[in-house]
Amino acid sequence: MQFCANKLDKKDFFGKSDPFLVFYRSNEDGSFTICHKTEVVKNTLNPVWQAFKISVRALCNGDYDRTIKIEVYDWDRDGSHDFIGEFTTSYRELSRGQSQFNVYEVVNPKKKGKKKKYVNSGTVTLLSFLVETEVSFLDYIKGGTQINFTVAIDFTASNGNPAQPTSLHYMNPYQLNAYGMALKAVGEIVQDYDSDKMFPALGFGAKLPPDGRISHEFALNGNPQNPYCDGIEGVMEAYYRSLKSVQLYGPTNFAPVINHVARYASSVKDGSQYFVLLIVTDGVISDMAQTKESIVNASKLPMSIIIVGVGPAEFDAMVELDGDDVRVSSRGKYAERDIVQFVPFRDYIDRSGNHILSMARLAKDVLAEIPEQFLSYMRARGIKPSPAPPPYTPPTHMLQTQI
């Protein structure tokens, strides 16, 4: 909403006034809680304040007839702001928008009590009022938007020989290695949002049998035409099978797997599907420029990228790809939105060896940004959630009542 005022009282000795508004919602016990302050407009008795957004809950606790009190002050540098006057309204009144009902007299009760001829200390007018319903991530899920989850695993030689206990890919028969833990932690949460629970699983940076060609996007199940694995358990099995058949090599190129998912994402931009790519890596990246380019292009698509860094490496490059501080750019073009979330796995290793706890914490932090990234795509494209289908009710048989 946006407000302006006319002919406010002059409060400053040397100039006019420097007015601002303070909004209060009323509480059940009759007290008032401040819920918004406008900016100060300097040296004028006829200010126009900037439009602002506030949630209905903050303004009136969802009660459309509850009193909203608005005070008008003259700003003073020393913080002793002078009270000009006040008025009350309600959400229901404001929602009529710009009209004669939304011109308010600003009254200073002290002045009113003292002066017979006192009319008011100016007026405040509502210029515009607009209500938007904020939709949530779950509104889209309920409306049928599919989350497609793809896994990409780093099979480069810097991980160490899988037969050695020091390797990040060590095939320990008794417990999960770091890759396995990261996959399971994130995958078990994401699979609940994926209705068919079939996940494409890719590897990069290995030499493949039989001819030893290097690949940066190979299917873990050995079937390039159909790289889907059945559930996270299926992904884990394919991962272990690949470790036995491929040769860890290099370099560490991310761009091919990002582009792989982007190809699918670019074919469904209507909001019916959203793609999440989980890359698990030891973090030594070789194709930084190409990866940035891929991320900038992918930021226009319905997709997010999660990178989990395993092992002891310095992950400076990964932090740069996670655009939280500085948005990723390539050749002068910036990513339209932040789509990368990076977390180092070592921050989650539980000292007591409680893997369940560390996996839960990892999943929580890794997935924390997905709903907002998802919503930023839908908002930018003006895509609204589809209505949720009615809840399923089993057919009722006529009950025979015995008399």
C-alpha positions as a LaTeX table, in Angstrom:
\begin{tabular}{lrrr}
\hline
Residue & $x$ (\AA) & $y$ (\AA) & $z$ (\AA) \\
\hline
Met1 & 0.00 & 0.00 & 0.00 \\
Gln2 & 0.98 & 3.64 & $-0.41$ \\
Phe3 & 0.05 & 6.78 & 1.49 \\
Cys4 & 0.45 & 10.55 & 1.11 \\
Ala5 & $-0.46$ & 13.43 & 3.45 \\
Asn6 & $-1.67$ & 17.00 & 3.08 \\
Lys7 & $-1.25$ & 20.13 & 5.22 \\
Leu8 & 0.41 & 18.45 & 8.18 \\
Asp9 & 1.29 & 20.68 & 11.16 \\
Lys10 & 4.58 & 22.53 & 10.88 \\
Lys11 & 6.82 & 21.30 & 13.70 \\
Asp12 & 10.31 & 22.52 & 12.85 \\
Phe13 & 11.49 & 26.00 & 13.78 \\
Phe14 & 13.55 & 26.47 & 10.66 \\
Gly15 & 11.76 & 24.41 & 8.04 \\
Lys16 & 8.51 & 22.59 & 7.59 \\
Ser17 & 8.28 & 19.06 & 9.00 \\
Asp18 & 10.07 & 15.80 & 8.23 \\
Pro19 & 7.11 & 13.40 & 8.48 \\
Phe20 & 6.98 & 9.63 & 8.80 \\
Leu21 & 4.21 & 7.15 & 9.69 \\
Val22 & 4.20 & 4.41 & 12.34 \\
Phe23 & 1.69 & 1.54 & 12.03 \\
Tyr24 & 0.40 & $-0.47$ & 15.02 \\
Arg25 & $-1.77$ & $-3.55$ & 15.14 \\
Ser26 & $-4.06$ & $-3.90$ & 18.13 \\
Asn27 & $-3.78$ & $-6.92$ & 20.41 \\
Glu28 & $-6.52$ & $-8.88$ & 22.20 \\
Asp29 & $-5.84$ & $-7.01$ & 25.46 \\
Gly30 & $-6.27$ & $-3.58$ & 23.84 \\
Ser31 & $-2.53$ & $-2.81$ & 23.69 \\
Phe32 & $-0.76$ & $-1.92$ & 20.42 \\
Thr33 & 2.30 & $-3.48$ & 18.76 \\
Ile34 & 4.35 & $-1.59$ & 16.18 \\
Cys35 & 4.34 & $-3.43$ & 12.84 \\
His36 & 5.71 & $-0.94$ & 10.28 \\
Lys37 & 7.51 & 2.40 & 9.98 \\
Thr38 & 7.71 & 4.36 & 6.74 \\
Glu39 & 10.78 & 6.25 & 5.62 \\
Val40 & 11.14 & 9.96 & 6.51 \\
Val41 & 10.24 & 12.50 & 3.80 \\
Lys42 & 12.29 & 15.63 & 4.46 \\
Asn43 & 11.03 & 19.21 & 4.76 \\
Thr44 & 7.44 & 19.01 & 3.52 \\
Leu45 & 3.91 & 19.24 & 4.90 \\
Asn46 & 2.56 & 17.25 & 1.90 \\
Pro47 & 4.71 & 14.08 & 1.84 \\
Val48 & 4.26 & 11.11 & $-0.49$ \\
Trp49 & 5.71 & 7.96 & 1.11 \\
Gln50 & 6.98 & 5.00 & $-0.88$ \\
Ala51 & 4.70 & 2.00 & $-1.31$ \\
Phe52 & 5.49 & $-0.86$ & 1.06 \\
Lys53 & 4.64 & $-4.55$ & 1.53 \\
Ile54 & 3.49 & $-6.10$ & 4.79 \\
Ser55 & 1.88 & $-9.45$ & 5.56 \\
Val56 & $-1.79$ & $-9.40$ & 6.60 \\
Arg57 & $-0.80$ & $-11.36$ & 9.70 \\
Ala58 & 1.64 & $-8.66$ & 10.80 \\
Leu59 & $-0.85$ & $-5.86$ & 10.09 \\
Cys60 & $-3.97$ & $-7.21$ & 11.81 \\
Asn61 & $-3.34$ & $-10.86$ & 12.73 \\
Gly62 & $-5.69$ & $-11.88$ & 9.92 \\
Asp63 & $-8.67$ & $-10.10$ & 11.56 \\
Tyr64 & $-10.04$ & $-7.73$ & 8.91 \\
Asp65 & $-12.04$ & $-5.61$ & 11.39 \\
Arg66 & $-9.35$ & $-5.21$ & 14.03 \\
Thr67 & $-8.19$ & $-1.64$ & 14.69 \\
Ile68 & $-5.01$ & $-0.50$ & 13.00 \\
Lys69 & $-3.58$ & 2.67 & 14.57 \\
Ile70 & $-1.35$ & 4.98 & 12.54 \\
Glu71 & 0.70 & 7.76 & 14.13 \\
Val72 & 2.28 & 10.64 & 12.24 \\
Tyr73 & 5.58 & 12.04 & 13.52 \\
Asp74 & 8.02 & 14.77 & 12.62 \\
Trp75 & 11.52 & 13.27 & 12.55 \\
Asp76 & 14.21 & 14.94 & 14.66 \\
Arg77 & 17.90 & 14.18 & 14.43 \\
Asp78 & 18.26 & 13.63 & 18.19 \\
Gly79 & 15.55 & 10.96 & 18.22 \\
Ser80 & 12.98 & 13.07 & 20.09 \\
His81 & 10.50 & 12.87 & 17.21 \\
Asp82 & 7.52 & 15.24 & 17.55 \\
Phe83 & 4.05 & 13.73 & 17.54 \\
Ile84 & 1.86 & 15.36 & 14.84 \\
Gly85 & $-1.27$ & 13.26 & 15.26 \\
Glu86 & $-2.95$ & 9.90 & 14.75 \\
Phe87 & $-5.90$ & 8.10 & 13.17 \\
Thr88 & $-7.30$ & 4.57 & 13.13 \\
Thr89 & $-8.53$ & 2.31 & 10.36 \\
Ser90 & $-8.89$ & $-1.42$ & 9.66 \\
Tyr91 & $-7.84$ & $-3.85$ & 6.95 \\
Arg92 & $-11.44$ & $-3.92$ & 5.67 \\
Glu93 & $-11.51$ & $-0.13$ & 5.27 \\
Leu94 & $-8.08$ & $-0.01$ & 3.62 \\
Ser95 & $-9.06$ & $-2.78$ & 1.21 \\
Arg96 & $-11.61$ & $-0.45$ & $-0.43$ \\
Gly97 & $-8.56$ & 1.16 & $-2.01$ \\
Gln98 & $-8.30$ & 4.80 & $-3.08$ \\
Ser99 & $-11.67$ & 6.44 & $-2.29$ \\
Gln100 & $-13.27$ & 9.12 & $-0.15$ \\
Phe101 & $-13.43$ & 6.52 & 2.67 \\
Asn102 & $-9.66$ & 6.35 & 2.77 \\
Val103 & $-8.88$ & 9.99 & 3.51 \\
Tyr104 & $-8.13$ & 10.27 & 7.23 \\
Glu105 & $-8.00$ & 13.28 & 9.51 \\
Val106 & $-4.84$ & 13.34 & 11.57 \\
Val107 & $-5.80$ & 14.32 & 15.10 \\
Asn108 & $-3.63$ & 15.38 & 18.03 \\
Pro109 & $-5.82$ & 14.69 & 21.12 \\
Lys110 & $-3.88$ & 17.20 & 23.28 \\
Lys111 & $-4.48$ & 20.04 & 20.79 \\
Lys112 & $-8.09$ & 19.01 & 20.37 \\
Gly113 & $-8.63$ & 19.23 & 24.14 \\
Lys114 & $-7.03$ & 22.67 & 24.42 \\
Lys115 & $-8.26$ & 24.54 & 21.33 \\
Lys116 & $-11.92$ & 25.12 & 20.57 \\
Lys117 & $-11.28$ & 25.87 & 16.89 \\
Tyr118 & $-8.94$ & 22.92 & 16.32 \\
Val119 & $-10.03$ & 20.88 & 13.27 \\
Asn120 & $-7.09$ & 18.56 & 12.57 \\
Ser121 & $-3.35$ & 18.43 & 12.04 \\
Gly122 & $-3.66$ & 17.54 & 8.35 \\
Thr123 & $-4.97$ & 14.54 & 6.42 \\
Val124 & $-3.48$ & 11.24 & 5.27 \\
Thr125 & $-4.75$ & 9.62 & 2.05 \\
Leu126 & $-4.41$ & 6.03 & 0.88 \\
Leu127 & $-3.08$ & 6.16 & $-2.69$ \\
Ser128 & $-3.06$ & 2.46 & $-3.52$ \\
Phe129 & $-3.78$ & $-0.91$ & $-1.96$ \\
Leu130 & $-3.05$ & $-4.31$ & $-3.48$ \\
Val131 & $-3.34$ & $-7.79$ & $-1.97$ \\
Glu132 & $-1.32$ & $-10.72$ & $-3.23$ \\
Thr133 & $-1.61$ & $-14.28$ & $-2.00$ \\
Glu134 & 1.82 & $-15.70$ & $-1.19$ \\
Val135 & 1.99 & $-19.25$ & $-2.46$ \\
Ser136 & 4.28 & $-21.84$ & $-0.92$ \\
Phe137 & 6.47 & $-24.61$ & $-2.31$ \\
Leu138 & 3.94 & $-27.18$ & $-1.09$ \\
Asp139 & 1.07 & $-25.47$ & $-2.96$ \\
Tyr140 & 2.90 & $-26.39$ & $-6.19$ \\
Ile141 & 3.67 & $-29.92$ & $-5.04$ \\
Lys142 & 0.00 & $-30.45$ & $-4.07$ \\
Gly143 & $-0.99$ & $-29.06$ & $-7.47$ \\
Gly144 & 1.05 & $-31.79$ & $-9.17$ \\
Thr145 & 4.46 & $-30.21$ & $-9.89$ \\
Gln146 & 7.01 & $-33.02$ & $-10.15$ \\
Ile147 & 10.48 & $-32.82$ & $-8.63$ \\
Asn148 & 13.01 & $-34.72$ & $-10.75$ \\
Phe149 & 16.13 & $-35.71$ & $-8.87$ \\
Thr150 & 19.39 & $-36.55$ & $-10.66$ \\
Val151 & 22.63 & $-37.69$ & $-9.01$ \\
Ala152 & 26.15 & $-37.11$ & $-10.37$ \\
Ile153 & 29.17 & $-38.69$ & $-8.71$ \\
Asp154 & 32.82 & $-37.69$ & $-9.01$ \\
Phe155 & 34.89 & $-40.68$ & $-10.20$ \\
Thr156 & 38.21 & $-38.84$ & $-10.55$ \\
Ala157 & 41.53 & $-40.26$ & $-9.41$ \\
Ser158 & 42.02 & $-37.53$ & $-6.76$ \\
Asn159 & 39.49 & $-39.47$ & $-4.63$ \\
Gly160 & 42.04 & $-42.25$ & $-4.10$ \\
Asn161 & 41.96 & $-45.95$ & $-4.97$ \\
Pro162 & 38.60 & $-47.46$ & $-3.83$ \\
Ala163 & 40.42 & $-50.53$ & $-2.51$ \\
Gln164 & 42.36 & $-48.39$ & 0.01 \\
Pro165 & 40.78 & $-47.34$ & 3.34 \\
Thr166 & 42.10 & $-43.78$ & 2.80 \\
Ser167 & 40.03 & $-43.41$ & $-0.40$ \\
Leu168 & 36.84 & $-41.33$ & $-0.31$ \\
His169 & 35.36 & $-44.11$ & $-2.48$ \\
Tyr170 & 36.57 & $-46.88$ & $-0.13$ \\
Met171 & 34.25 & $-49.86$ & $-0.44$ \\
Asn172 & 33.89 & $-50.65$ & 3.23 \\
Pro173 & 31.60 & $-53.65$ & 3.67 \\
Tyr174 & 30.57 & $-52.50$ & 7.14 \\
Gln175 & 29.72 & $-48.84$ & 6.74 \\
Leu176 & 28.92 & $-46.18$ & 4.14 \\
Asn177 & 31.76 & $-44.10$ & 2.73 \\
Ala178 & 31.42 & $-40.31$ & 2.51 \\
Tyr179 & 29.86 & $-40.51$ & $-0.97$ \\
Gly180 & 27.36 & $-43.11$ & 0.17 \\
Met181 & 26.41 & $-41.05$ & 3.22 \\
Ala182 & 25.88 & $-37.86$ & 1.23 \\
Leu183 & 23.80 & $-39.69$ & $-1.39$ \\
Lys184 & 21.63 & $-41.39$ & 1.17 \\
Ala185 & 21.18 & $-38.33$ & 3.38 \\
Val186 & 19.95 & $-36.05$ & 0.59 \\
Gly187 & 18.31 & $-38.72$ & $-1.55$ \\
Glu188 & 16.09 & $-40.16$ & 1.15 \\
Ile189 & 14.49 & $-36.75$ & 1.72 \\
Val190 & 14.19 & $-35.79$ & $-1.95$ \\
Gln191 & 12.70 & $-39.13$ & $-2.99$ \\
Asp192 & 9.52 & $-38.29$ & $-1.04$ \\
Tyr193 & 8.86 & $-35.45$ & $-3.49$ \\
Asp194 & 9.47 & $-37.58$ & $-6.57$ \\
Ser195 & 6.43 & $-39.68$ & $-7.37$ \\
Asp196 & 8.02 & $-42.39$ & $-9.52$ \\
Lys197 & 11.19 & $-42.56$ & $-7.38$ \\
Met198 & 13.24 & $-43.37$ & $-10.48$ \\
Phe199 & 16.48 & $-41.38$ & $-10.43$ \\
Pro200 & 18.97 & $-40.94$ & $-13.28$ \\
Ala201 & 22.43 & $-41.52$ & $-11.76$ \\
Leu202 & 25.52 & $-40.31$ & $-13.59$ \\
Gly203 & 29.25 & $-40.47$ & $-13.04$ \\
Phe204 & 32.02 & $-38.23$ & $-14.36$ \\
Gly205 & 35.80 & $-38.32$ & $-14.64$ \\
Ala206 & 36.35 & $-42.06$ & $-15.20$ \\
Lys207 & 37.68 & $-44.34$ & $-17.93$ \\
Leu208 & 34.97 & $-46.75$ & $-19.01$ \\
Pro209 & 35.24 & $-50.38$ & $-20.06$ \\
Pro210 & 35.87 & $-51.95$ & $-22.49$ \\
Asp211 & 38.01 & $-49.41$ & $-24.39$ \\
Gly212 & 39.01 & $-47.00$ & $-21.60$ \\
Arg213 & 37.42 & $-43.90$ & $-23.07$ \\
Ile214 & 37.11 & $-40.99$ & $-20.60$ \\
Ser215 & 33.54 & $-39.93$ & $-19.86$ \\
His216 & 32.09 & $-36.93$ & $-18.02$ \\
Glu217 & 28.51 & $-38.16$ & $-18.06$ \\
Phe218 & 28.14 & $-41.92$ & $-17.94$ \\
Ala219 & 25.18 & $-43.90$ & $-16.59$ \\
Leu220 & 26.05 & $-45.63$ & $-13.31$ \\
Asn221 & 23.83 & $-48.57$ & $-14.25$ \\
Gly222 & 25.75 & $-49.00$ & $-17.52$ \\
Asn223 & 22.71 & $-48.16$ & $-19.67$ \\
Pro224 & 23.09 & $-44.74$ & $-21.38$ \\
Gln225 & 19.61 & $-45.03$ & $-22.96$ \\
Asn226 & 18.00 & $-45.54$ & $-19.56$ \\
Pro227 & 20.18 & $-44.26$ & $-16.69$ \\
Tyr228 & 17.30 & $-44.50$ & $-14.18$ \\
Cys229 & 17.79 & $-46.33$ & $-10.89$ \\
Asp230 & 14.98 & $-47.51$ & $-8.65$ \\
Gly231 & 14.99 & $-45.37$ & $-5.53$ \\
Ile232 & 18.02 & $-44.33$ & $-3.53$ \\
Glu233 & 18.81 & $-48.00$ & $-2.87$ \\
Gly234 & 19.03 & $-48.51$ & $-6.65$ \\
Val235 & 21.38 & $-45.53$ & $-6.95$ \\
Met236 & 23.61 & $-46.94$ & $-4.21$ \\
Glu237 & 23.79 & $-50.34$ & $-5.90$ \\
Ala238 & 24.66 & $-48.78$ & $-9.28$ \\
Tyr239 & 27.30 & $-46.61$ & $-7.58$ \\
Tyr240 & 29.00 & $-49.64$ & $-5.99$ \\
Arg241 & 28.81 & $-51.61$ & $-9.25$ \\
Ser242 & 30.44 & $-48.76$ & $-11.18$ \\
Leu243 & 33.28 & $-48.53$ & $-8.67$ \\
Lys244 & 34.14 & $-52.13$ & $-9.50$ \\
Ser245 & 34.07 & $-51.67$ & $-13.29$ \\
Val246 & 35.39 & $-48.18$ & $-14.15$ \\
Gln247 & 38.86 & $-46.71$ & $-13.67$ \\
Leu248 & 39.02 & $-43.48$ & $-11.66$ \\
Tyr249 & 40.66 & $-40.88$ & $-13.84$ \\
Gly250 & 40.10 & $-37.17$ & $-14.58$ \\
Pro251 & 39.84 & $-34.27$ & $-15.15$ \\
Thr252 & 36.96 & $-33.07$ & $-12.89$ \\
Asn253 & 34.47 & $-31.51$ & $-15.29$ \\
Phe254 & 31.08 & $-30.42$ & $-13.94$ \\
Ala255 & 29.69 & $-28.74$ & $-17.06$ \\
Pro256 & 28.67 & $-31.97$ & $-18.89$ \\
Val257 & 26.39 & $-33.23$ & $-16.09$ \\
Ile258 & 24.92 & $-29.75$ & $-15.52$ \\
Asn259 & 24.20 & $-29.46$ & $-19.25$ \\
His260 & 22.77 & $-32.99$ & $-19.22$ \\
Val261 & 20.08 & $-31.99$ & $-16.69$ \\
Ala262 & 19.62 & $-28.57$ & $-18.32$ \\
Arg263 & 18.66 & $-30.28$ & $-21.60$ \\
Tyr264 & 15.74 & $-31.97$ & $-19.83$ \\
Ala265 & 14.82 & $-28.85$ & $-17.84$ \\
Ser266 & 14.74 & $-26.69$ & $-20.97$ \\
Ser267 & 12.03 & $-28.91$ & $-22.48$ \\
Val268 & 9.50 & $-28.33$ & $-19.65$ \\
Lys269 & 9.33 & $-24.70$ & $-18.61$ \\
Asp270 & 5.60 & $-24.62$ & $-17.81$ \\
Gly271 & 6.07 & $-25.26$ & $-14.08$ \\
Ser272 & 4.89 & $-28.88$ & $-14.23$ \\
Gln273 & 8.41 & $-30.16$ & $-13.47$ \\
Tyr274 & 11.44 & $-28.95$ & $-11.54$ \\
Phe275 & 14.89 & $-30.54$ & $-11.64$ \\
Val276 & 17.37 & $-30.97$ & $-8.79$ \\
Leu277 & 20.93 & $-32.13$ & $-9.56$ \\
Leu278 & 23.03 & $-33.44$ & $-6.68$ \\
Ile279 & 26.77 & $-33.42$ & $-7.44$ \\
Val280 & 28.97 & $-35.22$ & $-4.91$ \\
Thr281 & 32.64 & $-34.34$ & $-5.44$ \\
Asp282 & 36.04 & $-34.09$ & $-3.79$ \\
Gly283 & 36.03 & $-30.53$ & $-5.05$ \\
Val284 & 39.07 & $-30.22$ & $-7.30$ \\
Ile285 & 37.32 & $-28.73$ & $-10.36$ \\
Ser286 & 39.02 & $-28.50$ & $-13.77$ \\
Asp287 & 36.46 & $-26.72$ & $-15.97$ \\
Met288 & 35.59 & $-23.66$ & $-13.84$ \\
Ala289 & 34.87 & $-21.33$ & $-16.80$ \\
Gln290 & 32.60 & $-23.84$ & $-18.57$ \\
Thr291 & 30.84 & $-24.69$ & $-15.30$ \\
Lys292 & 30.08 & $-21.02$ & $-14.61$ \\
Glu293 & 28.74 & $-20.66$ & $-18.13$ \\
Ser294 & 26.53 & $-23.74$ & $-17.59$ \\
Ile295 & 25.23 & $-22.35$ & $-14.28$ \\
Val296 & 24.42 & $-18.95$ & $-15.79$ \\
Asn297 & 22.46 & $-20.68$ & $-18.59$ \\
Ala298 & 20.77 & $-23.08$ & $-16.16$ \\
Ser299 & 19.63 & $-20.21$ & $-13.91$ \\
Lys300 & 16.92 & $-19.45$ & $-16.51$ \\
Leu301 & 15.61 & $-23.04$ & $-16.27$ \\
Pro302 & 13.50 & $-24.89$ & $-13.68$ \\
Met303 & 16.49 & $-26.44$ & $-11.95$ \\
Ser304 & 18.68 & $-26.25$ & $-8.84$ \\
Ile305 & 22.13 & $-27.70$ & $-8.21$ \\
Ile306 & 23.31 & $-29.08$ & $-4.88$ \\
Ile307 & 27.05 & $-29.66$ & $-4.48$ \\
Val308 & 28.27 & $-31.74$ & $-1.54$ \\
Gly309 & 32.03 & $-31.56$ & $-1.11$ \\
Val310 & 33.60 & $-34.65$ & 0.47 \\
Gly311 & 37.13 & $-35.04$ & 1.76 \\
Pro312 & 39.70 & $-32.58$ & 3.12 \\
Ala313 & 40.24 & $-30.30$ & 0.07 \\
Glu314 & 39.97 & $-26.52$ & 0.05 \\
Phe315 & 36.57 & $-25.83$ & $-1.47$ \\
Asp316 & 37.13 & $-22.19$ & $-2.48$ \\
Ala317 & 35.96 & $-22.84$ & $-6.04$ \\
Met318 & 32.72 & $-24.45$ & $-4.77$ \\
Val319 & 31.99 & $-21.48$ & $-2.50$ \\
Glu320 & 32.37 & $-19.24$ & $-5.55$ \\
Leu321 & 29.79 & $-21.32$ & $-7.47$ \\
Asp322 & 27.33 & $-21.03$ & $-4.56$ \\
Gly323 & 26.10 & $-17.53$ & $-5.39$ \\
Asp324 & 25.10 & $-16.56$ & $-1.83$ \\
Asp325 & 27.62 & $-13.73$ & $-1.52$ \\
Val326 & 28.33 & $-12.84$ & $-5.15$ \\
Arg327 & 26.02 & $-13.97$ & $-7.96$ \\
Val328 & 27.82 & $-16.31$ & $-10.40$ \\
Ser329 & 28.76 & $-14.69$ & $-13.71$ \\
Ser330 & 30.26 & $-15.80$ & $-16.99$ \\
Arg331 & 31.57 & $-13.47$ & $-19.71$ \\
Gly332 & 29.83 & $-10.48$ & $-18.16$ \\
Lys333 & 26.44 & $-12.22$ & $-17.83$ \\
Tyr334 & 25.14 & $-12.81$ & $-14.32$ \\
Ala335 & 22.99 & $-15.77$ & $-13.24$ \\
Glu336 & 19.33 & $-14.78$ & $-13.28$ \\
Arg337 & 18.86 & $-16.41$ & $-9.85$ \\
Asp338 & 20.98 & $-18.25$ & $-7.31$ \\
Ile339 & 20.56 & $-21.96$ & $-8.12$ \\
Val340 & 23.62 & $-23.52$ & $-6.46$ \\
Gln341 & 23.86 & $-24.65$ & $-2.84$ \\
Phe342 & 27.25 & $-25.91$ & $-1.67$ \\
Val343 & 28.00 & $-27.66$ & 1.63 \\
Pro344 & 31.23 & $-29.32$ & 2.77 \\
Phe345 & 30.46 & $-32.78$ & 4.14 \\
Arg346 & 33.18 & $-32.56$ & 6.80 \\
Asp347 & 31.18 & $-29.88$ & 8.66 \\
Tyr348 & 28.59 & $-32.57$ & 9.37 \\
Ile349 & 30.73 & $-35.46$ & 10.55 \\
Asp350 & 29.45 & $-36.13$ & 14.04 \\
Arg351 & 32.35 & $-36.38$ & 16.52 \\
Ser352 & 30.62 & $-39.16$ & 18.43 \\
Gly353 & 30.28 & $-41.20$ & 15.22 \\
Asn354 & 26.50 & $-40.79$ & 15.14 \\
His355 & 26.00 & $-40.88$ & 11.37 \\
Ile356 & 22.22 & $-40.67$ & 11.56 \\
Leu357 & 22.50 & $-37.26$ & 13.21 \\
Ser358 & 25.10 & $-35.93$ & 10.79 \\
Met359 & 23.07 & $-37.15$ & 7.80 \\
Ala360 & 19.93 & $-35.44$ & 9.07 \\
Arg361 & 21.80 & $-32.15$ & 9.59 \\
Leu362 & 23.38 & $-32.39$ & 6.15 \\
Ala363 & 20.02 & $-33.02$ & 4.45 \\
Lys364 & 18.42 & $-30.10$ & 6.29 \\
Asp365 & 21.09 & $-27.58$ & 5.22 \\
Val366 & 21.45 & $-28.91$ & 1.69 \\
Leu367 & 17.73 & $-28.77$ & 0.98 \\
Ala368 & 17.04 & $-25.52$ & 2.87 \\
Glu369 & 17.43 & $-23.32$ & $-0.21$ \\
Ile370 & 15.50 & $-25.48$ & $-2.68$ \\
Pro371 & 11.95 & $-24.21$ & $-1.91$ \\
Glu372 & 13.03 & $-20.56$ & $-2.28$ \\
Gln373 & 14.99 & $-21.29$ & $-5.48$ \\
Phe374 & 11.94 & $-23.17$ & $-6.80$ \\
Leu375 & 9.62 & $-20.25$ & $-5.93$ \\
Ser376 & 11.97 & $-17.69$ & $-7.48$ \\
Tyr377 & 11.68 & $-19.57$ & $-10.80$ \\
Met378 & 7.88 & $-19.83$ & $-10.62$ \\
Arg379 & 7.49 & $-16.16$ & $-9.63$ \\
Ala380 & 9.80 & $-14.90$ & $-12.37$ \\
Arg381 & 7.77 & $-16.87$ & $-14.94$ \\
Gly382 & 4.39 & $-15.89$ & $-13.46$ \\
Ile383 & 3.48 & $-19.58$ & $-12.95$ \\
Lys384 & 0.74 & $-20.19$ & $-10.39$ \\
Pro385 & 0.23 & $-23.58$ & $-8.69$ \\
Ser386 & $-2.49$ & $-25.80$ & $-10.15$ \\
Pro387 & $-5.43$ & $-26.42$ & $-7.80$ \\
Ala388 & $-4.92$ & $-29.48$ & $-5.64$ \\
Pro389 & $-7.14$ & $-32.44$ & $-6.54$ \\
Pro390 & $-9.85$ & $-33.23$ & $-3.96$ \\
Pro391 & $-8.69$ & $-35.59$ & $-1.20$ \\
Tyr392 & $-9.30$ & $-39.26$ & $-1.89$ \\
Thr393 & $-12.32$ & $-40.70$ & $-0.11$ \\
Pro394 & $-12.87$ & $-44.44$ & $-0.31$ \\
Pro395 & $-16.28$ & $-45.46$ & $-1.69$ \\
Thr396 & $-18.75$ & $-45.93$ & 1.13 \\
His397 & $-21.04$ & $-48.93$ & 1.11 \\
Met398 & $-24.56$ & $-48.44$ & 2.40 \\
Leu399 & $-24.50$ & $-49.62$ & 5.95 \\
Gln400 & $-27.40$ & $-51.83$ & 6.79 \\
Thr401 & $-28.80$ & $-50.73$ & 10.07 \\
Gln402 & $-30.18$ & $-53.43$ & 12.24 \\
Ile403 & $-33.26$ & $-52.51$ & 14.19 \\
\hline
\end{tabular}
